[in-house]
Coordinates of C-alpha atoms and ligand atoms in Angstrom, one line a residue:
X1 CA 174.6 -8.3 129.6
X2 CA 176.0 -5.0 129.2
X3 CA 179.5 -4.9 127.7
X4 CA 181.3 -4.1 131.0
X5 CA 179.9 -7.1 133.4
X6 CA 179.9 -9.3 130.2
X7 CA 184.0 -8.2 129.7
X8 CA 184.1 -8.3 134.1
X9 CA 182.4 -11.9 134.0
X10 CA 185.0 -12.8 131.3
X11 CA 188.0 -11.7 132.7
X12 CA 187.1 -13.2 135.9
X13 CA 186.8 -16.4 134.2
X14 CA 190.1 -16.6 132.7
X15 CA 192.3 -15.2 136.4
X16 CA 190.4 -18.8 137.8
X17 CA 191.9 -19.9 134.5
X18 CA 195.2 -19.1 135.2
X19 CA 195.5 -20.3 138.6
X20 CA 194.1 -23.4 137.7
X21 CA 195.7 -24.7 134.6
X22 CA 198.5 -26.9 135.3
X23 CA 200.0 -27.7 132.0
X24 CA 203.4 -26.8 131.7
X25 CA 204.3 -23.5 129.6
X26 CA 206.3 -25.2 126.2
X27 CA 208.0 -21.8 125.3
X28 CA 211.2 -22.2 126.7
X29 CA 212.8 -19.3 126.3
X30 CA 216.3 -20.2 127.8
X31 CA 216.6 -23.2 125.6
X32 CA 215.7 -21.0 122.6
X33 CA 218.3 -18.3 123.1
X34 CA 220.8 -20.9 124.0
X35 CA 220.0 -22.9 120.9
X36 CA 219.7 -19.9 118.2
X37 CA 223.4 -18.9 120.0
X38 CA 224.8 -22.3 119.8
X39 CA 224.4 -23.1 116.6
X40 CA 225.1 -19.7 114.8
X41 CA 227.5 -19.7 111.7
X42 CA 226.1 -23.3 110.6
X43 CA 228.5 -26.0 109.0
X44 CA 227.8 -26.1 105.4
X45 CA 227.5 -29.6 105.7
X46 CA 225.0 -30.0 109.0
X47 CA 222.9 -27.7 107.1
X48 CA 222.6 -30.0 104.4
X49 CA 222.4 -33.2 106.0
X50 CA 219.3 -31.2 108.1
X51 CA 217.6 -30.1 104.5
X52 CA 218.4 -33.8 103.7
X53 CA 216.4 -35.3 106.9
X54 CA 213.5 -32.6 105.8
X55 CA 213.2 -34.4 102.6
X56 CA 212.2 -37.6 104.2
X57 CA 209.5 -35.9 105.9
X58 CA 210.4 -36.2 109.4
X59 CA 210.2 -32.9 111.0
X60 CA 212.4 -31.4 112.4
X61 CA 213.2 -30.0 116.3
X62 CA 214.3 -27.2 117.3
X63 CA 218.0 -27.4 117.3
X64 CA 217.9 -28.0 113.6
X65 CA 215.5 -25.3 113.5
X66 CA 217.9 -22.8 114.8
X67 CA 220.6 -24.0 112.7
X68 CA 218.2 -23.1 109.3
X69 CA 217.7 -19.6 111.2
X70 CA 221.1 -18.9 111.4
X71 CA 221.7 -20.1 107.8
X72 CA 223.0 -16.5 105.9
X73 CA 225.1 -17.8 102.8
X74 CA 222.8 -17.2 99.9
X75 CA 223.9 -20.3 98.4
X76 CA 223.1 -22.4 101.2
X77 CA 219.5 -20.3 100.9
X78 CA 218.8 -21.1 97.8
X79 CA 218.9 -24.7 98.6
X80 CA 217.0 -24.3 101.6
X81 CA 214.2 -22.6 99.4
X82 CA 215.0 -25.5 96.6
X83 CA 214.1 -28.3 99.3
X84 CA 210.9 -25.9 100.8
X85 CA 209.5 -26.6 97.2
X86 CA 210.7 -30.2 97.0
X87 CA 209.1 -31.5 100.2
X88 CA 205.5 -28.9 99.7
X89 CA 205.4 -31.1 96.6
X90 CA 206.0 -33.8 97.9
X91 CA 203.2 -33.3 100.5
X92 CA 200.7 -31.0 98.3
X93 CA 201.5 -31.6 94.8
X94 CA 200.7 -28.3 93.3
X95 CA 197.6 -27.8 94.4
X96 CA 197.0 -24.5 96.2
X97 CA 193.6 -24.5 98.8
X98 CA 191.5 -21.4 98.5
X99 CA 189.3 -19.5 100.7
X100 CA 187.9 -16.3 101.5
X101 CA 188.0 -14.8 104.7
X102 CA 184.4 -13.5 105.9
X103 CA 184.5 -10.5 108.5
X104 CA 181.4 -10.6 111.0
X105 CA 181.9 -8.4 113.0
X106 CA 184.6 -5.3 114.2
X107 CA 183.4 -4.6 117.6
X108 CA 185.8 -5.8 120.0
X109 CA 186.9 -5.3 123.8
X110 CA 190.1 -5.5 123.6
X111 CA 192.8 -3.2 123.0
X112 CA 195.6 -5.2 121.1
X113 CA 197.8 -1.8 120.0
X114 CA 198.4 -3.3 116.3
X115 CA 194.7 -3.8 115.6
X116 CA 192.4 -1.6 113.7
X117 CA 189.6 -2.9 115.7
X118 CA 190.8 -1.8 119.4
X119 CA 188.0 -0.6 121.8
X120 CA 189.5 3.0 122.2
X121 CA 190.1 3.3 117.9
X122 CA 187.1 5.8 117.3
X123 CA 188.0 5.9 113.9
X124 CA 186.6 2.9 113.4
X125 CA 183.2 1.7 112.6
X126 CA 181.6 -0.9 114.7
X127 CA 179.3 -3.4 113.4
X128 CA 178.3 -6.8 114.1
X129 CA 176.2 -8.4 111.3
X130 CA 172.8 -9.3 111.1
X131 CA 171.4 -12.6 109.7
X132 CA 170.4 -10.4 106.6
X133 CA 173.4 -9.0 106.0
X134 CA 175.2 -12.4 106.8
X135 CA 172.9 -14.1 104.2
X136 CA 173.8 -11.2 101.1
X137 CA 177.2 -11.6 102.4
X138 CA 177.3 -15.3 101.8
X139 CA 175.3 -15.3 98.3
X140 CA 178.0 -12.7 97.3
X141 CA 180.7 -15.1 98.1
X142 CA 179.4 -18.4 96.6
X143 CA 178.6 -16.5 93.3
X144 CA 182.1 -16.0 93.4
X145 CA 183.0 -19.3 93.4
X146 CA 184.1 -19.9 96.6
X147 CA 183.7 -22.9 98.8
X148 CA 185.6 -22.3 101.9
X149 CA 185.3 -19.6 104.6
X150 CA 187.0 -18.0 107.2
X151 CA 184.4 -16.4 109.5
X152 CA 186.4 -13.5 111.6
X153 CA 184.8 -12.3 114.8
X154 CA 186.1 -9.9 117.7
X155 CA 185.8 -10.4 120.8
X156 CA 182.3 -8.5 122.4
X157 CA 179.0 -9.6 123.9
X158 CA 177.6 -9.6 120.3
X159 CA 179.7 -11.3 118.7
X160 CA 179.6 -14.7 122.1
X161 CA 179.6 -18.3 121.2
X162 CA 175.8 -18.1 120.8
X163 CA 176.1 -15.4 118.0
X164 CA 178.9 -17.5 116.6
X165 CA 177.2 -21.0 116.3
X166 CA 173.8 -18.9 114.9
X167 CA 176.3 -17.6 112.5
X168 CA 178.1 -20.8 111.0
X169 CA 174.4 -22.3 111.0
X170 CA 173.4 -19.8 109.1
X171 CA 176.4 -19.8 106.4
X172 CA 175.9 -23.6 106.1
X173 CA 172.5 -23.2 105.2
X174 CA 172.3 -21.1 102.4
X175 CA 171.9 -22.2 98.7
X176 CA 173.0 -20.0 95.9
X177 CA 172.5 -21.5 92.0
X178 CA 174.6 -24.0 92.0
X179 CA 176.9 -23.3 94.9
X180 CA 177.2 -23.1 98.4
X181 CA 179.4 -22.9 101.5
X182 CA 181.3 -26.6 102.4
X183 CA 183.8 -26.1 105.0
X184 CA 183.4 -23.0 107.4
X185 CA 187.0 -21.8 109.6
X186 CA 186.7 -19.7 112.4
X187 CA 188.9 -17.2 113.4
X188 CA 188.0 -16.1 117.0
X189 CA 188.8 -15.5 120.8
X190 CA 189.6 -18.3 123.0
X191 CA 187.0 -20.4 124.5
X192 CA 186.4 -22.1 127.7
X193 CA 186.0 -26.1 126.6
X194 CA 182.3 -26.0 127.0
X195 CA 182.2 -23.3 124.4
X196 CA 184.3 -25.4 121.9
X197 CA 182.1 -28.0 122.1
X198 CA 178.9 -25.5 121.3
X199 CA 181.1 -24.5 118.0
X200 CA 182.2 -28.0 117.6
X201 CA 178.7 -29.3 117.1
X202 CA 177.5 -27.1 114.4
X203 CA 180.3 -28.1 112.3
X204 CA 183.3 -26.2 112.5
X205 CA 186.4 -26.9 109.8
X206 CA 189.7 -25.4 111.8
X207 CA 189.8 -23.1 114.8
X208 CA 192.1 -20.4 114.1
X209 CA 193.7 -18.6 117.3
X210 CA 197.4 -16.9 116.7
X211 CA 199.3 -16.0 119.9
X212 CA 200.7 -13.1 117.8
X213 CA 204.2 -13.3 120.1
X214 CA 205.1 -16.1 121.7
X215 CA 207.6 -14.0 123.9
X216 CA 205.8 -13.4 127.2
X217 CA 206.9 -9.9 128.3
X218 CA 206.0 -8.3 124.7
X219 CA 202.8 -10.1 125.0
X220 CA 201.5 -8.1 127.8
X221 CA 203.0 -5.3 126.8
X222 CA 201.2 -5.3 123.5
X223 CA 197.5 -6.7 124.9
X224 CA 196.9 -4.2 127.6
X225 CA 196.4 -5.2 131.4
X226 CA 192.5 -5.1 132.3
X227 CA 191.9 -6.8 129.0
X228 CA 190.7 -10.6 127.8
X229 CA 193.8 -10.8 126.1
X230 CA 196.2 -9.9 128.2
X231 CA 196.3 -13.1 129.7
X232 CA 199.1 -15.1 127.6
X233 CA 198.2 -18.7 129.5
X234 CA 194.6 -18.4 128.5
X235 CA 195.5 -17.7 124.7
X236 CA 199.2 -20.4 124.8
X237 CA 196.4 -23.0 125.6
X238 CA 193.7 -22.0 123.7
X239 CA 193.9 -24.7 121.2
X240 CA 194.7 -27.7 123.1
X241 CA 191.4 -26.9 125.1
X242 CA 189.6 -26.6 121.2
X243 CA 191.6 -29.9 121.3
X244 CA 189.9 -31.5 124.6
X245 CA 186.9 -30.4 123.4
X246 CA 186.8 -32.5 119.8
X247 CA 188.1 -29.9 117.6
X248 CA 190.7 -31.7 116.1
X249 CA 192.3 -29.2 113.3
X250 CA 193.5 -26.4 115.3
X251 CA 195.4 -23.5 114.0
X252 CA 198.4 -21.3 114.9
X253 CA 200.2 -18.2 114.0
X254 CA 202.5 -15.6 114.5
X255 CA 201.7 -11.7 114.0
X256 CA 205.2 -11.4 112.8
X257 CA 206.5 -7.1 113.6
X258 CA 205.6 -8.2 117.1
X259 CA 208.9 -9.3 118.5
X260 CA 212.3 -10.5 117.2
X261 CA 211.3 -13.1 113.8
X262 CA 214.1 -16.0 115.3
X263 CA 212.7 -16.5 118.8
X264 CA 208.7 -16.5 117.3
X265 CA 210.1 -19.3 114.5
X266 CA 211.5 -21.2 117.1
X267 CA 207.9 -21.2 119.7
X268 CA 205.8 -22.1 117.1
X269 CA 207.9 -25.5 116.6
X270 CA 207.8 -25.7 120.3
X271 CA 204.0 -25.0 120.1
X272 CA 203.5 -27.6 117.2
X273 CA 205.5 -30.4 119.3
X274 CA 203.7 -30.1 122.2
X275 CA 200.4 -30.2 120.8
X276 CA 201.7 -33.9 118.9
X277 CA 203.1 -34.9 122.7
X278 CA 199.6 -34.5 124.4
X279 CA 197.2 -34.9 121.3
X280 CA 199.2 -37.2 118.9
X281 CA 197.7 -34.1 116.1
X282 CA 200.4 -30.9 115.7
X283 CA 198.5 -28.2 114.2
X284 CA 196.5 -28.1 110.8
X285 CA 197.8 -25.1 109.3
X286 CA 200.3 -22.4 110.7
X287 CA 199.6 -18.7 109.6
X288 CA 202.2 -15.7 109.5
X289 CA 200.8 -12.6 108.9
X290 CA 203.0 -9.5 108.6
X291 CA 202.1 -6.3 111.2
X292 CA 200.2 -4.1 108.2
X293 CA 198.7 -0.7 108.7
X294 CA 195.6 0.0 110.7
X295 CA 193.2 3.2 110.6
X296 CA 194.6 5.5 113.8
X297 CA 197.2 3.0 115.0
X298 CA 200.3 4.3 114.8
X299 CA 202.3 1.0 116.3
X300 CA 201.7 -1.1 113.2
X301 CA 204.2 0.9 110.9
X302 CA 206.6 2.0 114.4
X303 CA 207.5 -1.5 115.7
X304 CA 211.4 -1.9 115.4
X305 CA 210.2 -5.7 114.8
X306 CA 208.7 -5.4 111.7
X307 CA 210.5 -8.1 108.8
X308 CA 211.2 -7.7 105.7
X309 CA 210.3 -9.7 102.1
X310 CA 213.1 -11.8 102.3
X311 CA 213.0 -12.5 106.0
X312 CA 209.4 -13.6 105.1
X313 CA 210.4 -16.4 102.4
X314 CA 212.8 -17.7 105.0
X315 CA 210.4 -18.2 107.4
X316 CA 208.1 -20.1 105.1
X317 CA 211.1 -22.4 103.9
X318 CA 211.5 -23.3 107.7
X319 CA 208.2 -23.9 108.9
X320 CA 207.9 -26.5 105.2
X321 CA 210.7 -28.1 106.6
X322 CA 210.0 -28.3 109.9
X323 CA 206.7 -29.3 110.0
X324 CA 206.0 -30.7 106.8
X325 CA 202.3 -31.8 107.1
X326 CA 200.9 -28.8 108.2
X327 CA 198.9 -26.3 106.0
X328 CA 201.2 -23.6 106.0
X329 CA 198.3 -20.1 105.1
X330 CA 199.7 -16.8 102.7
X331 CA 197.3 -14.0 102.9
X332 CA 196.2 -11.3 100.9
X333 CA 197.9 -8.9 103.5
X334 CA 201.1 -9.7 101.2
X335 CA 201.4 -7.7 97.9
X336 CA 200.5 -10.2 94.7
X337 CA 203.7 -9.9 92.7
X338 CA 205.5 -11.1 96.4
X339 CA 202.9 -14.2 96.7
X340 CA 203.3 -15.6 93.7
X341 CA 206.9 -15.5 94.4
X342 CA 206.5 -17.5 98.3
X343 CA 204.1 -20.0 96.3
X344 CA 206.7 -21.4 95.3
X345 CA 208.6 -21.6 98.8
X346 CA 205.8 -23.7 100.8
X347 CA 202.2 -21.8 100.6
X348 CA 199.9 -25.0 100.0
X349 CA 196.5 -22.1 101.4
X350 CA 195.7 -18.7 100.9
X351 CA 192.7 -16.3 100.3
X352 CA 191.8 -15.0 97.1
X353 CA 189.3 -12.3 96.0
X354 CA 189.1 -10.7 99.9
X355 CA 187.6 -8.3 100.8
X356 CA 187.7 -7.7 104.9
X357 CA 185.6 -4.8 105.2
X358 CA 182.5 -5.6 107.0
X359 CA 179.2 -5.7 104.9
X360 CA 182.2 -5.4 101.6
X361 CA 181.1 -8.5 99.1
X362 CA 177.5 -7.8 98.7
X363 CA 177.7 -3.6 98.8
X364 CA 181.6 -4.1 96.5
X365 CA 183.4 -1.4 98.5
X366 CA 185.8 -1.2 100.8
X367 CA 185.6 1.0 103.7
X368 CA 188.9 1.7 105.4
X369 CA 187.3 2.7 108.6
X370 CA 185.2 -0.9 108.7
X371 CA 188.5 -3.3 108.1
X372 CA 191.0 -4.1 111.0
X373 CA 193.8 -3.7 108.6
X374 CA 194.8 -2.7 105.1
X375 CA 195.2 -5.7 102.2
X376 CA 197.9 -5.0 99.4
X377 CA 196.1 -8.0 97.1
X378 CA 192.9 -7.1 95.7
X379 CA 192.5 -9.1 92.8
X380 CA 189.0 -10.7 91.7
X381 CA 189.2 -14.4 92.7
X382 CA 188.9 -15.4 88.6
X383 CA 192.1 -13.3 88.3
X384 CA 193.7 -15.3 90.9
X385 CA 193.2 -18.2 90.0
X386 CA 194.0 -17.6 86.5
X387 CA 197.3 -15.9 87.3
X388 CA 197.9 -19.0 89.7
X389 CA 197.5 -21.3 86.9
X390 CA 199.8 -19.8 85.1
X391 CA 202.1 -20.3 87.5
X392 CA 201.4 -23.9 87.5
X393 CA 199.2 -24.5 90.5
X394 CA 196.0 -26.0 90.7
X395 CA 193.5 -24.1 92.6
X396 CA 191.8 -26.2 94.9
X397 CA 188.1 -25.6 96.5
X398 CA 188.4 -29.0 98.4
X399 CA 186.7 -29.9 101.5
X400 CA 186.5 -33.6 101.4
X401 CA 188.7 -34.7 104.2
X402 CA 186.4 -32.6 106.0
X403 CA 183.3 -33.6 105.2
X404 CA 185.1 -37.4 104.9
X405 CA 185.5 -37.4 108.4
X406 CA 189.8 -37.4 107.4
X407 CA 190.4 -34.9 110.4
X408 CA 193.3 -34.3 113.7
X409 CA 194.7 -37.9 113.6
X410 CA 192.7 -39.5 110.7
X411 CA 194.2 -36.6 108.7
X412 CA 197.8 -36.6 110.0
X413 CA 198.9 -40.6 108.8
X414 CA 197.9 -39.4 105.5
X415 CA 199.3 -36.0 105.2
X416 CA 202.6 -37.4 107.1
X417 CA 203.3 -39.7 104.3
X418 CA 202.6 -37.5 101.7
X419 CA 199.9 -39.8 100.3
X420 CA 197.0 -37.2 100.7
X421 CA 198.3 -36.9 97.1
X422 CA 196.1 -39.2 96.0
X423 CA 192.9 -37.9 97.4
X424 CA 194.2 -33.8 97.0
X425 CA 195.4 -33.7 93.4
X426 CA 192.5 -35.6 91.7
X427 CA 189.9 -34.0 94.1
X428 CA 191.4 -31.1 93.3
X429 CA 190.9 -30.9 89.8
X430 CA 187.2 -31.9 90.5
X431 CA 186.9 -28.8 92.3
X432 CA 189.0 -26.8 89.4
X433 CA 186.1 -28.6 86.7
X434 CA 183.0 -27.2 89.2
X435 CA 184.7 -23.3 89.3
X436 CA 185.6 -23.8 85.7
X437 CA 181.4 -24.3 84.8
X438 CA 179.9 -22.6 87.2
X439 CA 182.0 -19.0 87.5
X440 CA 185.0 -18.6 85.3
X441 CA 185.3 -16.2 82.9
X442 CA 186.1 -17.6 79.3
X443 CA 190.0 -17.3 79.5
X444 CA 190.0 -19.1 82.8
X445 CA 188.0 -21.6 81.3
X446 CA 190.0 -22.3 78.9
X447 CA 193.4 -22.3 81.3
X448 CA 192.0 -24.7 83.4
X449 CA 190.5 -27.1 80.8
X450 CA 194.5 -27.1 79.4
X451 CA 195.3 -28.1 82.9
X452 CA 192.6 -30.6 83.2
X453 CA 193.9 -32.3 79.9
X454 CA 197.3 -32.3 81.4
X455 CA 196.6 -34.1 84.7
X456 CA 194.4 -37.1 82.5
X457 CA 197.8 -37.2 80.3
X458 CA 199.9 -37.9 83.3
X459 CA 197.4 -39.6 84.9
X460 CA 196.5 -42.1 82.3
X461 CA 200.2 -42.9 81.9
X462 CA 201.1 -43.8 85.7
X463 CA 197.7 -44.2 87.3
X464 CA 194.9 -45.5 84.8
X465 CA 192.6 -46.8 87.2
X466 CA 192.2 -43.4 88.7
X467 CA 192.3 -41.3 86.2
X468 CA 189.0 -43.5 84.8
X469 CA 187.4 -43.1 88.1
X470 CA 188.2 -39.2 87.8
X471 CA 186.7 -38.8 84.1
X472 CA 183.5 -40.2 85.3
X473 CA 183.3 -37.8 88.2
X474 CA 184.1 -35.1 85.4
X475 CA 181.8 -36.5 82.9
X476 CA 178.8 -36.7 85.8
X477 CA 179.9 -32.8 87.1
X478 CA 179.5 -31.6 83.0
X479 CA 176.3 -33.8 81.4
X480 CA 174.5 -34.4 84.6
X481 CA 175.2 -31.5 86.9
X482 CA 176.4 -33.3 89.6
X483 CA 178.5 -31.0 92.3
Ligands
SAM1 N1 189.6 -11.1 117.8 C1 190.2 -12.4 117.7 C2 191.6 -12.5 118.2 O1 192.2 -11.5 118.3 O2 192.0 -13.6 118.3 C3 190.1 -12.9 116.3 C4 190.3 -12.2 115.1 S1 191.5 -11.0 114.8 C5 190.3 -10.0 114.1 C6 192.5 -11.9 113.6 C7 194.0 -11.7 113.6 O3 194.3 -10.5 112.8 C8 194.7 -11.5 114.9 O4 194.9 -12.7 115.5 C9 196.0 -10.8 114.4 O5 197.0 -11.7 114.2 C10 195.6 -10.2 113.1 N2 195.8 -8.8 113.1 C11 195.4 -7.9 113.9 N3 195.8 -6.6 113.6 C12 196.6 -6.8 112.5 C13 197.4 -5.8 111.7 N4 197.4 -4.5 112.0 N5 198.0 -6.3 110.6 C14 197.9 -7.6 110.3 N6 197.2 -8.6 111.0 C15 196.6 -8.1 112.1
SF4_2 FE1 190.0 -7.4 119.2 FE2 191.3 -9.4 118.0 FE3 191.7 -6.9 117.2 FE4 192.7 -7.7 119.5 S1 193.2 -8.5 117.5 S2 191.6 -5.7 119.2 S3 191.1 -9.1 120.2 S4 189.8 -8.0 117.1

């Protein structure tokens, strides 16, 4: 199909959409402007005894959200980032989940104003790749080290569900030395239920679709009438149809610059509880990327909208506290000094090593007129993850809940109660011992083998049984090459 009847076919599709869906719209804005008004200049004391119900894990709604929005006293801050920590602990230990996000392709139909990739930027070079380039692409990225992806697609006839489920067959398939891909995310358009099930079968990790503003009126004014994405039903409800369809870890976001920080906080816990009222599952992860600047598109740096650092770390604190078993996703977008720094606030994933230009692992470049944005972190994934051990995390390459079958609401009991612990941090390390042999460079080596040592001391002391069962794993990974 030509681009025009494929977009005209499409667009068709989703206007039956919207006069057919009858779930109710979550975001409700009245209640959110009443609430965030209600409850501004907190009591000391209710904030407290709300950072004091986050501890136990219980979520919280979105009165008590508002309250932690309107919390100002930097005193009252620092506690609220002190119990962020306490309760990502708590739920992650300090184990940090890495990926690498792989662009496919930057031609797109759309004209989102914020986005690099918009059909009218002629600034920007389209491409869509091949299974050639996918494969060099792929071999670049598991001689890395990495494990995870995050395949990134626009939304045009070459890029459909057929060109997406050849593509994550494609990435599963490929064996590099020792290596290869385990768990493949997908960050994409919305789909119609039959189209989930297409990506569903090849083997999909989580589906990744951000309603970038939650607040209705700024959402059409920022995805332009005549377009796919214009339609804010289609995208509110995109996940709960991956849901329908099987997908069970579905995940949401915020492009935060959009519209005003307080009301977008307060939809996405709207968004999370509905999604546990109909599915019994609330999202896997929750992104926030910040509006960064785009080749020829003036709006990202002249939204009034845009937040700052510190509005940032707030933000994270709240979401930990709120909705304490979910992934909560840092990218590279953010500068690295300022990462490590919200790390320690409630990150539990993030990307390391990126490089979003299309066709940029294998050729090690990076075009500014390929990428739909610019990235202010371009360190080499061994620096990463050596920096991050200094810190005191563990970088993680896990997949096993995955590819255990621990997904949606076989993931949630576990993750709820915080005792994913016990499959996270000693899997974890696993992963750590496989990077450590098969890519680090010799410092890193030797920084992870000192937190390798550390875990059996702690281990040994309160866990024996497991940390035997975890120096046999080690021992088959080093003398008999096990991965
Ligand atoms: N095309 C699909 C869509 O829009 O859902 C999927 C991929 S899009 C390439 C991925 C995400 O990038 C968008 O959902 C948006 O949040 C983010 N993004 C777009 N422009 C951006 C910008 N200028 N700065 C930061 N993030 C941006
Ligand atoms: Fe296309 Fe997605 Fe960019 Fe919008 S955000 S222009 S849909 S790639």
């Amino acid at each position: 199909l030509s681009e025009k009847t494929w977009k005209a076919k499409r667009l068709e599709m989703i206007e039956r959409y919207e006069e057919t869906e009858t779930r109710e719209i979550f975001v409700k804005e009245e209640e959110i402007w009443r609430y965030l008004e209600e409850t501004k200049n907190p009591d000391p004391q209710e904030v407290r005894e709300i950072l004091a119900k986050a501890y136990t894990l219980a979520g919280l709604g979105p009165r008590e959200t508002a309250v932690l929005i309107n919390t100002t006293d930097p005193d009252l801050l620092e506690e609220m980032y002190d119990m962020a920590w306490k309760v990502r602990r708590k739920v992650y230990g300090n184990r940090l989940v890495l990926f690498a996000p792989l662009y496919l392709s930057s031609e797109c139909v759309n004209n989102c104003i914020y986005c690099g990739f918009r059909a009218a930027n002629k600034a920007m070079v389209r491409k869509t790749l091949n299974d050639q380039e996918i494969e060099e692409e792929v071999r670049a990225l598991i001689r890395m080290g990495h494990k995870r992806l995050l395949l990134v697609y626009g939304e045009h006839p070459n890029s459909d569900v057929d060109y997406m489920v050849r593509s994550i067959a494609r990435v599963y398939s490929i064996k590099e030395g020792p290596g290869e891909i385990r768990r493949v995310n997908v960050n994409a358009a919305p789909l119609t239920v039959e189209e989930y099930k297409e990506v569903h079968a090849v083997g999909i990790g989580t589906y990744q679709v951000f309603q970038e503003t939650y607040h209705p009126e700024t959402y059409r004014k920022v995805h332009p009438k005549g377009d796919l994405k214009h339609s804010y039903k289609w995208r509110l409800f995109a996940l709960h149809r991956a849901q329908e369809a099987g997908i069970d870890d579905v995940a949401i976001g915020v492009l935060f610059g959009l519209y005003d920080w307080r009301f977008e906080v307060m939809a996405t816990i709207y968004h999370a509880l509905d999604m546990e009222r109909e599915f019994g599952v609330g999202p896997h992860t929750v992104s926030f990327p910040r509006l960064e600047p785009a080749i020829n598109t003036p709006f990202t740096y002249k939204s009034p909208y845009r937040i700052d650092d510190a509005t940032l770390k707030k933000i994270i604190a709240i979401y930990r506290l709120a909705i304490p078993y979910t992934g909560l996703i840092l990218t590279a977008r953010e500068p690295a000094a300022l990462r490590q720094e919200l790390f320690k606030v409630g990150v539990s994933q993030t990307d390391a090593g990126s490089n979003i230009s299309l066709g940029g692992y294998s050729r090690r470049e990076r075009g500014l007129e390929m990428q739909q944005f610019l990235i202010n972190d371009e360190r080499t994934l061994d620096d990463f993850i050596y920096s991050a051990m200094q810190d005191g995390f563990i970088p993680s390459f896990c997949t096993a809940c995955y590819r255990a079958g621990r997904t949606g609401d076989n993931f949630m009991p576990f993750a709820k109660t915080g005792l994913i612990q016990n499959f996270c941090t000693p899997n974890g390390y696993l992963t750590l011992k496989e990077y450590l042999l098969d890519y680090a460079s010799e410092k890193t080596r030797q920084l992870g083998e000192q937190h390798i040592q550390e875990y059996f001391r702690e281990a040994e002391a309160k866990k024996p049984k497991m940390a035997a069962l975890v120096k046999d794993y080690m021992r088959r990974i080093e003398e008999e090459g096990e991965r």
